[in-house]
Short mmCIF file of C-alpha atoms in Angstrom, two decimals:
data_model
loop_
_atom_site.label_atom_id
_atom_site.label_comp_id
_atom_site.label_asym_id
_atom_site.label_seq_id
_atom_site.Cartn_x
_atom_site.Cartn_y
_atom_site.Cartn_z
CA UNK R 1 6.80 -2.91 -1.13
CA UNK R 2 9.12 -0.49 -3.21
CA UNK R 3 11.53 1.53 -1.11
CA UNK R 4 10.91 5.26 -1.10
CA UNK R 5 14.04 7.26 -0.04
CA UNK R 6 14.29 8.92 3.18
CA UNK R 7 13.53 12.16 1.65
CA UNK R 8 10.54 14.81 3.14
CA UNK R 9 8.53 16.78 1.22
CA UNK R 10 10.32 20.22 1.82
CA UNK R 11 14.04 18.41 0.17
CA UNK R 12 11.74 17.17 -2.83
CA UNK R 13 10.02 20.36 -3.66
CA UNK R 14 13.71 22.53 -3.36
CA UNK R 15 15.17 19.96 -5.57
CA UNK R 16 12.07 19.90 -8.02
CA UNK R 17 11.67 16.32 -7.41
CA UNK R 18 8.82 13.75 -8.09
CA UNK R 19 8.07 10.93 -5.78
CA UNK R 20 7.58 8.88 -8.87
CA UNK R 21 11.26 10.20 -9.84
CA UNK R 22 13.09 8.93 -7.02
CA UNK R 23 11.44 5.60 -6.38
CA UNK R 24 13.53 2.96 -7.44
CA UNK R 25 12.64 -1.25 -6.79
CA UNK R 26 14.75 -3.29 -4.01
CA UNK R 27 17.00 -6.20 -4.21
CA UNK R 28 15.10 -8.76 -2.77
CA UNK R 29 17.93 -12.01 -3.43
CA UNK R 30 20.64 -9.87 -1.15
CA UNK R 31 23.80 -11.21 -1.59
CA UNK R 32 22.38 -14.39 -3.22
CA UNK R 33 23.52 -13.50 -6.58
CA UNK R 34 26.99 -12.49 -5.32
CA UNK R 35 27.37 -15.75 -3.54
CA UNK R 36 25.50 -17.47 -6.81
CA UNK R 37 27.94 -15.93 -8.73
CA UNK R 38 31.45 -16.35 -7.15
CA UNK R 39 30.57 -20.38 -7.45
CA UNK R 40 29.84 -20.32 -10.80
CA UNK R 41 32.54 -18.44 -12.32
CA UNK R 42 35.17 -19.98 -9.11
CA UNK R 43 33.40 -23.94 -10.91
CA UNK R 44 32.77 -22.89 -13.92
CA UNK R 45 36.28 -21.03 -15.34
CA UNK R 46 38.60 -24.29 -14.56
CA UNK R 47 35.70 -26.63 -15.62
CA UNK R 48 35.41 -24.35 -18.92
CA UNK R 49 39.44 -24.63 -19.30
CA UNK R 50 39.48 -28.38 -18.75
CA UNK R 51 37.50 -29.01 -21.34
CA UNK R 52 38.80 -26.27 -23.64
CA UNK R 53 42.26 -28.96 -23.17
CA UNK R 54 40.35 -31.63 -23.67
CA UNK R 55 38.96 -30.83 -26.51
CA UNK R 56 41.90 -29.36 -28.22
CA UNK R 57 43.27 -33.21 -27.68
CA UNK R 58 40.69 -34.46 -30.02
CA UNK R 59 41.02 -32.35 -32.18
CA UNK R 60 44.03 -32.84 -33.11
CA UNK R 61 43.65 -36.26 -32.47
CA UNK R 62 41.10 -37.20 -34.67
CA UNK R 63 40.60 -33.66 -37.43
CA UNK R 64 37.00 -33.43 -36.96
CA UNK R 65 35.55 -30.15 -37.23
CA UNK R 66 33.01 -31.45 -34.80
CA UNK R 67 35.82 -30.70 -32.09
CA UNK R 68 37.08 -27.84 -33.26
CA UNK R 69 33.91 -25.88 -33.15
CA UNK R 70 33.29 -27.53 -29.49
CA UNK R 71 36.24 -25.67 -28.68
CA UNK R 72 34.48 -22.58 -29.93
CA UNK R 73 31.91 -23.01 -27.91
CA UNK R 74 34.18 -23.49 -24.87
CA UNK R 75 36.16 -20.06 -25.52
CA UNK R 76 33.00 -17.95 -25.84
CA UNK R 77 31.91 -19.36 -22.91
CA UNK R 78 35.26 -18.71 -21.12
CA UNK R 79 35.27 -14.98 -22.52
CA UNK R 80 30.93 -14.63 -21.43
CA UNK R 81 31.92 -15.33 -17.91
CA UNK R 82 35.27 -13.21 -17.94
CA UNK R 83 33.41 -9.81 -18.62
CA UNK R 84 29.90 -11.15 -18.19
CA UNK R 85 30.51 -12.38 -14.54
CA UNK R 86 33.80 -11.45 -12.78
CA UNK R 87 33.79 -7.76 -14.18
CA UNK R 88 30.07 -7.27 -14.50
CA UNK R 89 27.55 -8.90 -11.88
CA UNK R 90 30.74 -8.93 -9.43
CA UNK R 91 33.67 -6.05 -9.53
CA UNK R 92 31.23 -3.04 -11.44
CA UNK R 93 27.93 -4.48 -9.13
CA UNK R 94 28.90 -5.84 -6.27
CA UNK R 95 32.56 -4.33 -5.36
CA UNK R 96 31.80 -0.84 -6.77
CA UNK R 97 28.01 -0.86 -6.69
CA UNK R 98 28.15 0.76 -10.71
CA UNK R 99 29.49 3.84 -8.89
CA UNK R 100 32.41 4.69 -12.28
CA UNK R 101 33.20 6.58 -15.12
CA UNK R 102 30.53 6.10 -17.45
CA UNK R 103 32.38 5.48 -20.28
CA UNK R 104 34.19 2.89 -18.38
CA UNK R 105 29.94 1.50 -16.96
CA UNK R 106 29.47 2.04 -21.65
CA UNK R 107 32.90 0.65 -22.50
CA UNK R 108 31.98 -3.10 -20.65
CA UNK R 109 27.91 -3.35 -21.21
CA UNK R 110 29.50 -3.47 -24.91
CA UNK R 111 32.37 -6.15 -24.59
CA UNK R 112 30.00 -7.72 -22.52
CA UNK R 113 27.48 -7.28 -25.31
CA UNK R 114 29.89 -9.06 -27.69
CA UNK R 115 31.28 -11.91 -25.52
CA UNK R 116 27.55 -12.86 -25.52
CA UNK R 117 26.93 -13.01 -28.81
CA UNK R 118 30.07 -14.58 -29.28
CA UNK R 119 29.23 -17.41 -26.78
CA UNK R 120 25.77 -17.93 -28.35
CA UNK R 121 27.04 -18.13 -32.54
CA UNK R 122 29.36 -20.25 -31.91
CA UNK R 123 26.76 -23.06 -31.49
CA UNK R 124 25.18 -21.92 -34.94
CA UNK R 125 27.90 -23.04 -36.92
CA UNK R 126 28.39 -26.26 -35.20
CA UNK R 127 24.12 -26.92 -35.88
CA UNK R 128 24.72 -26.56 -39.39
CA UNK R 129 28.37 -28.86 -39.94
CA UNK R 130 26.09 -31.64 -37.89
CA UNK R 131 22.86 -30.69 -40.41
CA UNK R 132 25.12 -31.09 -43.56
CA UNK R 133 27.06 -34.49 -41.92
CA UNK R 134 23.81 -36.33 -40.91
CA UNK R 135 21.54 -34.86 -44.08
CA UNK R 136 24.31 -34.64 -46.30
CA UNK R 137 27.01 -36.75 -45.50
CA UNK R 138 28.65 -36.56 -49.26
CA UNK R 139 29.17 -33.03 -49.74
CA UNK R 140 30.16 -32.68 -46.13
CA UNK R 141 33.02 -34.69 -47.14
CA UNK R 142 34.13 -32.31 -49.16
CA UNK R 143 33.41 -28.90 -47.20
CA UNK R 144 33.82 -30.05 -44.24
CA UNK R 145 37.28 -29.51 -42.77
CA UNK R 146 39.26 -28.08 -39.80
CA UNK R 147 40.64 -24.98 -41.48
CA UNK R 148 37.48 -24.67 -43.18
CA UNK R 149 36.29 -24.88 -39.33
CA UNK R 150 39.09 -22.50 -38.29
CA UNK R 151 37.71 -19.49 -41.07
CA UNK R 152 34.04 -19.69 -39.68
CA UNK R 153 35.11 -19.62 -36.32
CA UNK R 154 37.55 -16.76 -37.13
CA UNK R 155 34.44 -14.76 -38.89
CA UNK R 156 31.40 -15.33 -36.23
CA UNK R 157 34.22 -14.11 -33.61
CA UNK R 158 34.38 -10.93 -35.47
CA UNK R 159 30.74 -10.36 -36.41
CA UNK R 160 30.55 -10.78 -32.32
CA UNK R 161 32.76 -8.38 -31.29
CA UNK R 162 31.37 -5.96 -34.24
CA UNK R 163 27.62 -6.16 -33.71
CA UNK R 164 28.67 -5.70 -29.40
CA UNK R 165 29.43 -2.24 -30.58
CA UNK R 166 26.05 -0.25 -30.53
CA UNK R 167 25.23 -1.73 -27.41
CA UNK R 168 27.29 0.80 -25.73
CA UNK R 169 24.82 2.85 -26.01
CA UNK R 170 22.42 0.39 -23.66
CA UNK R 171 20.88 1.92 -21.13
CA UNK R 172 21.64 0.74 -17.38
CA UNK R 173 18.25 -1.44 -16.38
CA UNK R 174 18.65 -0.93 -12.83
CA UNK R 175 19.18 2.58 -12.14
CA UNK R 176 17.05 4.49 -15.19
CA UNK R 177 14.00 5.92 -13.86
CA UNK R 178 12.94 7.59 -17.01
CA UNK R 179 11.35 5.72 -19.48
CA UNK R 180 12.68 3.40 -22.36
CA UNK R 181 13.24 5.89 -24.90
CA UNK R 182 13.33 5.39 -28.89
CA UNK R 183 17.12 3.95 -28.69
CA UNK R 184 16.32 1.69 -25.84
CA UNK R 185 13.56 -0.08 -27.88
CA UNK R 186 15.69 -0.37 -30.72
CA UNK R 187 18.83 -2.02 -28.81
CA UNK R 188 15.94 -4.67 -26.94
CA UNK R 189 14.79 -5.57 -29.63
CA UNK R 190 17.91 -5.89 -31.88
CA UNK R 191 19.60 -7.77 -29.09
CA UNK R 192 16.60 -10.25 -28.07
CA UNK R 193 16.35 -10.62 -32.01
CA UNK R 194 20.33 -11.02 -31.70
CA UNK R 195 20.54 -13.54 -28.79
CA UNK R 196 17.24 -15.49 -28.55
CA UNK R 197 14.83 -15.53 -31.58
CA UNK R 198 17.33 -16.03 -34.35
CA UNK R 199 19.61 -18.42 -33.00
CA UNK R 200 16.73 -20.30 -31.69
CA UNK R 201 14.55 -20.31 -34.96
CA UNK R 202 17.81 -21.94 -36.68
CA UNK R 203 18.38 -24.63 -34.50
CA UNK R 204 14.54 -25.14 -34.22
CA UNK R 205 15.00 -26.04 -38.53
CA UNK R 206 18.22 -27.87 -37.86
CA UNK R 207 17.22 -29.90 -35.50
CA UNK R 208 13.94 -31.15 -37.40
CA UNK R 209 15.60 -31.59 -40.71
CA UNK R 210 18.50 -33.81 -38.52
CA UNK R 211 15.15 -35.45 -36.89
CA UNK R 212 12.98 -35.81 -39.52
CA UNK R 213 16.11 -37.36 -41.41
CA UNK R 214 17.11 -39.83 -38.26
CA UNK R 215 14.22 -41.17 -38.11
CA UNK R 216 13.32 -41.32 -42.62
CA UNK R 217 17.22 -43.64 -42.19
CA UNK R 218 16.40 -45.45 -38.94
CA UNK R 219 13.10 -46.92 -40.95
CA UNK R 220 15.78 -47.23 -44.05
CA UNK R 221 17.81 -49.61 -41.86
CA UNK R 222 15.11 -51.33 -40.18
CA UNK R 223 14.52 -52.77 -42.89
CA UNK R 224 17.44 -53.92 -44.18
CA UNK R 225 18.35 -55.27 -41.31
CA UNK R 226 15.31 -57.01 -41.46
CA UNK R 227 16.57 -58.85 -44.98
CA UNK R 228 19.56 -59.45 -44.05
CA UNK R 229 21.97 -56.30 -43.83
CA UNK R 230 23.71 -55.09 -40.34
CA UNK R 231 25.47 -52.88 -41.93
CA UNK R 232 23.11 -50.16 -40.90
CA UNK R 233 23.43 -51.43 -36.99
CA UNK R 234 26.92 -50.51 -37.19
CA UNK R 235 26.21 -46.69 -38.17
CA UNK R 236 23.33 -45.75 -35.57
CA UNK R 237 25.47 -45.66 -32.80
CA UNK R 238 27.82 -42.02 -33.73
CA UNK R 239 24.98 -40.99 -34.98
CA UNK R 240 22.59 -41.03 -32.33
CA UNK R 241 25.29 -39.66 -29.59
CA UNK R 242 26.40 -37.03 -32.62
CA UNK R 243 22.85 -35.32 -32.01
CA UNK R 244 22.18 -36.54 -28.77
CA UNK R 245 25.04 -33.65 -28.18
CA UNK R 246 23.68 -31.49 -30.22
CA UNK R 247 20.30 -31.62 -28.81
CA UNK R 248 21.11 -31.18 -25.31
CA UNK R 249 23.41 -28.22 -26.27
CA UNK R 250 20.61 -25.86 -28.15
CA UNK R 251 18.19 -26.97 -26.04
CA UNK R 252 20.09 -25.77 -22.60
CA UNK R 253 20.54 -22.69 -24.48
CA UNK R 254 16.93 -22.26 -25.49
CA UNK R 255 15.57 -23.43 -21.92
CA UNK R 256 17.84 -21.03 -19.64
CA UNK R 257 18.22 -17.92 -22.12
CA UNK R 258 13.94 -17.97 -22.46
CA UNK R 259 13.53 -16.41 -19.43
CA UNK R 260 15.68 -13.49 -19.78
CA UNK R 261 14.55 -13.03 -22.60
CA UNK R 262 10.85 -12.71 -21.84
CA UNK R 263 11.89 -10.36 -18.93
CA UNK R 264 13.39 -7.71 -21.33
CA UNK R 265 10.39 -7.30 -23.27
CA UNK R 266 8.30 -6.81 -20.21
CA UNK R 267 10.77 -4.15 -18.93
CA UNK R 268 10.41 -2.85 -22.40
CA UNK R 269 6.64 -2.21 -22.71
CA UNK R 270 4.89 -3.56 -19.31
CA UNK R 271 6.52 -2.34 -16.12
CA UNK R 272 10.54 -1.31 -15.56
CA UNK R 273 13.35 -3.17 -13.60
CA UNK R 274 13.92 -0.03 -12.17
CA UNK R 275 10.50 1.07 -10.51
CA UNK R 276 9.15 -2.82 -9.67
CA UNK R 277 10.67 -4.67 -7.33
CA UNK R 278 8.33 -8.85 -8.87
CA UNK R 279 10.13 -7.44 -12.51
CA UNK R 280 13.62 -6.69 -10.43
CA UNK R 281 13.70 -10.44 -8.75
CA UNK R 282 12.13 -11.66 -12.48
CA UNK R 283 15.24 -10.26 -14.26
CA UNK R 284 18.21 -11.39 -11.25
CA UNK R 285 16.96 -14.41 -11.91
CA UNK R 286 16.77 -14.90 -15.10
CA UNK R 287 20.14 -13.61 -15.45
CA UNK R 288 21.76 -16.53 -12.74
CA UNK R 289 19.91 -18.44 -15.38
CA UNK R 290 21.20 -17.61 -18.35
CA UNK R 291 24.73 -17.43 -17.47
CA UNK R 292 24.32 -21.30 -15.93
CA UNK R 293 24.58 -21.62 -19.32
CA UNK R 294 28.47 -20.92 -19.48
CA UNK R 295 29.22 -23.73 -17.82
CA UNK R 296 26.90 -27.17 -18.34
CA UNK R 297 27.92 -28.16 -21.76
CA UNK R 298 30.64 -29.54 -19.62
CA UNK R 299 28.67 -32.16 -18.04
CA UNK R 300 26.56 -32.26 -20.98
CA UNK R 301 29.95 -33.89 -23.29
CA UNK R 302 30.67 -36.32 -19.92
CA UNK R 303 27.09 -37.44 -20.06
CA UNK R 304 26.81 -38.32 -24.09
CA UNK R 305 30.83 -38.84 -25.30
CA UNK R 306 32.88 -41.47 -24.36
CA UNK R 307 36.37 -39.67 -26.52
CA UNK R 308 35.76 -36.76 -24.38
CA UNK R 309 35.67 -38.80 -20.60
CA UNK R 310 38.73 -40.46 -22.24
CA UNK R 311 40.00 -36.89 -22.83
CA UNK R 312 39.57 -35.59 -19.41
CA UNK R 313 40.39 -38.44 -17.99
CA UNK R 314 43.98 -38.26 -19.50
CA UNK R 315 43.96 -34.51 -18.82
CA UNK R 316 43.35 -35.16 -15.05
CA UNK R 317 45.96 -38.03 -14.76
CA UNK R 318 48.87 -35.65 -16.47
CA UNK R 319 49.00 -38.34 -19.72
CA UNK R 320 49.87 -35.71 -22.34
CA UNK R 321 51.20 -38.34 -25.46
CA UNK R 322 49.86 -41.95 -24.12
CA UNK R 323 46.22 -41.29 -25.18
CA UNK R 324 47.40 -40.86 -28.77
CA UNK R 325 50.17 -43.35 -28.38
CA UNK R 326 48.35 -46.11 -27.56
CA UNK R 327 45.72 -46.09 -29.96
CA UNK R 328 48.51 -45.21 -32.49
CA UNK R 329 50.86 -48.46 -31.38
CA UNK R 330 48.60 -51.31 -32.47
CA UNK R 331 48.16 -49.65 -35.83
CA UNK R 332 51.77 -49.32 -36.23
CA UNK R 333 51.89 -53.29 -35.25
CA UNK R 334 49.99 -54.24 -38.12
CA UNK R 335 51.80 -52.18 -40.41
CA UNK R 336 54.19 -53.21 -39.60
CA UNK R 337 53.08 -56.95 -39.78
CA UNK R 338 51.53 -56.60 -43.04
CA UNK R 339 54.94 -55.48 -44.40
CA UNK R 340 56.69 -57.89 -42.75
CA UNK R 341 54.07 -60.88 -44.21
CA UNK R 342 54.41 -59.26 -47.45
CA UNK R 343 58.23 -59.66 -47.69
CA UNK R 344 58.39 -63.16 -46.40
CA UNK R 345 55.07 -64.04 -49.04
CA UNK R 346 57.59 -61.95 -51.63
CA UNK R 347 61.07 -64.14 -50.82
CA UNK R 348 59.04 -67.23 -50.53
CA UNK R 349 57.52 -66.51 -54.07
CA UNK R 350 60.91 -65.80 -55.58
CA UNK R 351 63.17 -68.57 -54.24
CA UNK R 352 60.04 -71.34 -55.09
CA UNK R 353 60.71 -69.22 -59.07
CA UNK R 354 64.36 -70.25 -58.80
CA UNK R 355 63.95 -73.87 -57.88
CA UNK R 356 61.57 -74.37 -60.77
CA UNK R 357 64.50 -72.96 -63.18
CA UNK R 358 66.86 -75.48 -62.17
CA UNK R 359 67.24 -79.02 -64.17
CA UNK R 360 65.96 -81.80 -61.73
#
């Protein structure tokens, strides 16, 4: 199950190497990862660019912080696809077989982790914003606006870039044959905490509070409907769709990143990727699942959000301003009609007063 290098015992003695120092796990999947990442890159990058254009239109049209945060998530996903999939997996691993200068290898590793952290942590402000909007709507109206959202996004991106610097010393799990060192242990636990345990804990707590609040609100709305009030019925649909979008994004992340987190910890304490082909296979498959998370949000948005589907349709049909003008035109006509109506009403009242003042 383990491929041994084609070396003789005399050669090993001359090099003063033991067999266990040369054993190396094989890539069972062969060229499957190369094909998979190539397809994911060719499909994911254009889809995410389309998503970014559609979300930017919705953000400029509605002035909602929701679309600002979704736009940040999309931009971070594009960075992850470029640095991790294109540079890391395809160029370094598939093309150059990681035979590049060590400084370049570690620099790209730090950039990959920074992009990875940005992709994951850009979802946290979105979750916090949705929690405040649904559970504390009055506070949300006071503190949530696009300018503040852009500042929060910039801070998250800056912290993500800074958090990638320590991973310059991340060891090559495919090639390093030595057992994990103390530095490897610290970096691995820091990595799984940053990319999985901490954000998933935030998602779990806030989503649970959101669901509990919506359940309580749904019960109150049902009682109000039974008493003859229809106001709650009108407000239920957008809240449900917004919550569904948030739960879909966070659930997809939690499911797709869980295998990689487990494999990295298994590599640390049980068996290394370098020595066991089973762990090597699990690590390859878990990386493929994790990177799939960078390309699924578009389909989640299309499934849940009707405004997003409309914005995507406008982009694909090369309709720039009509989407905004079609919605603004009825409002402008209504305002013009109201002003004309008030003008005619004022003129009629003036004529009536003048006629009353005239002697009979």
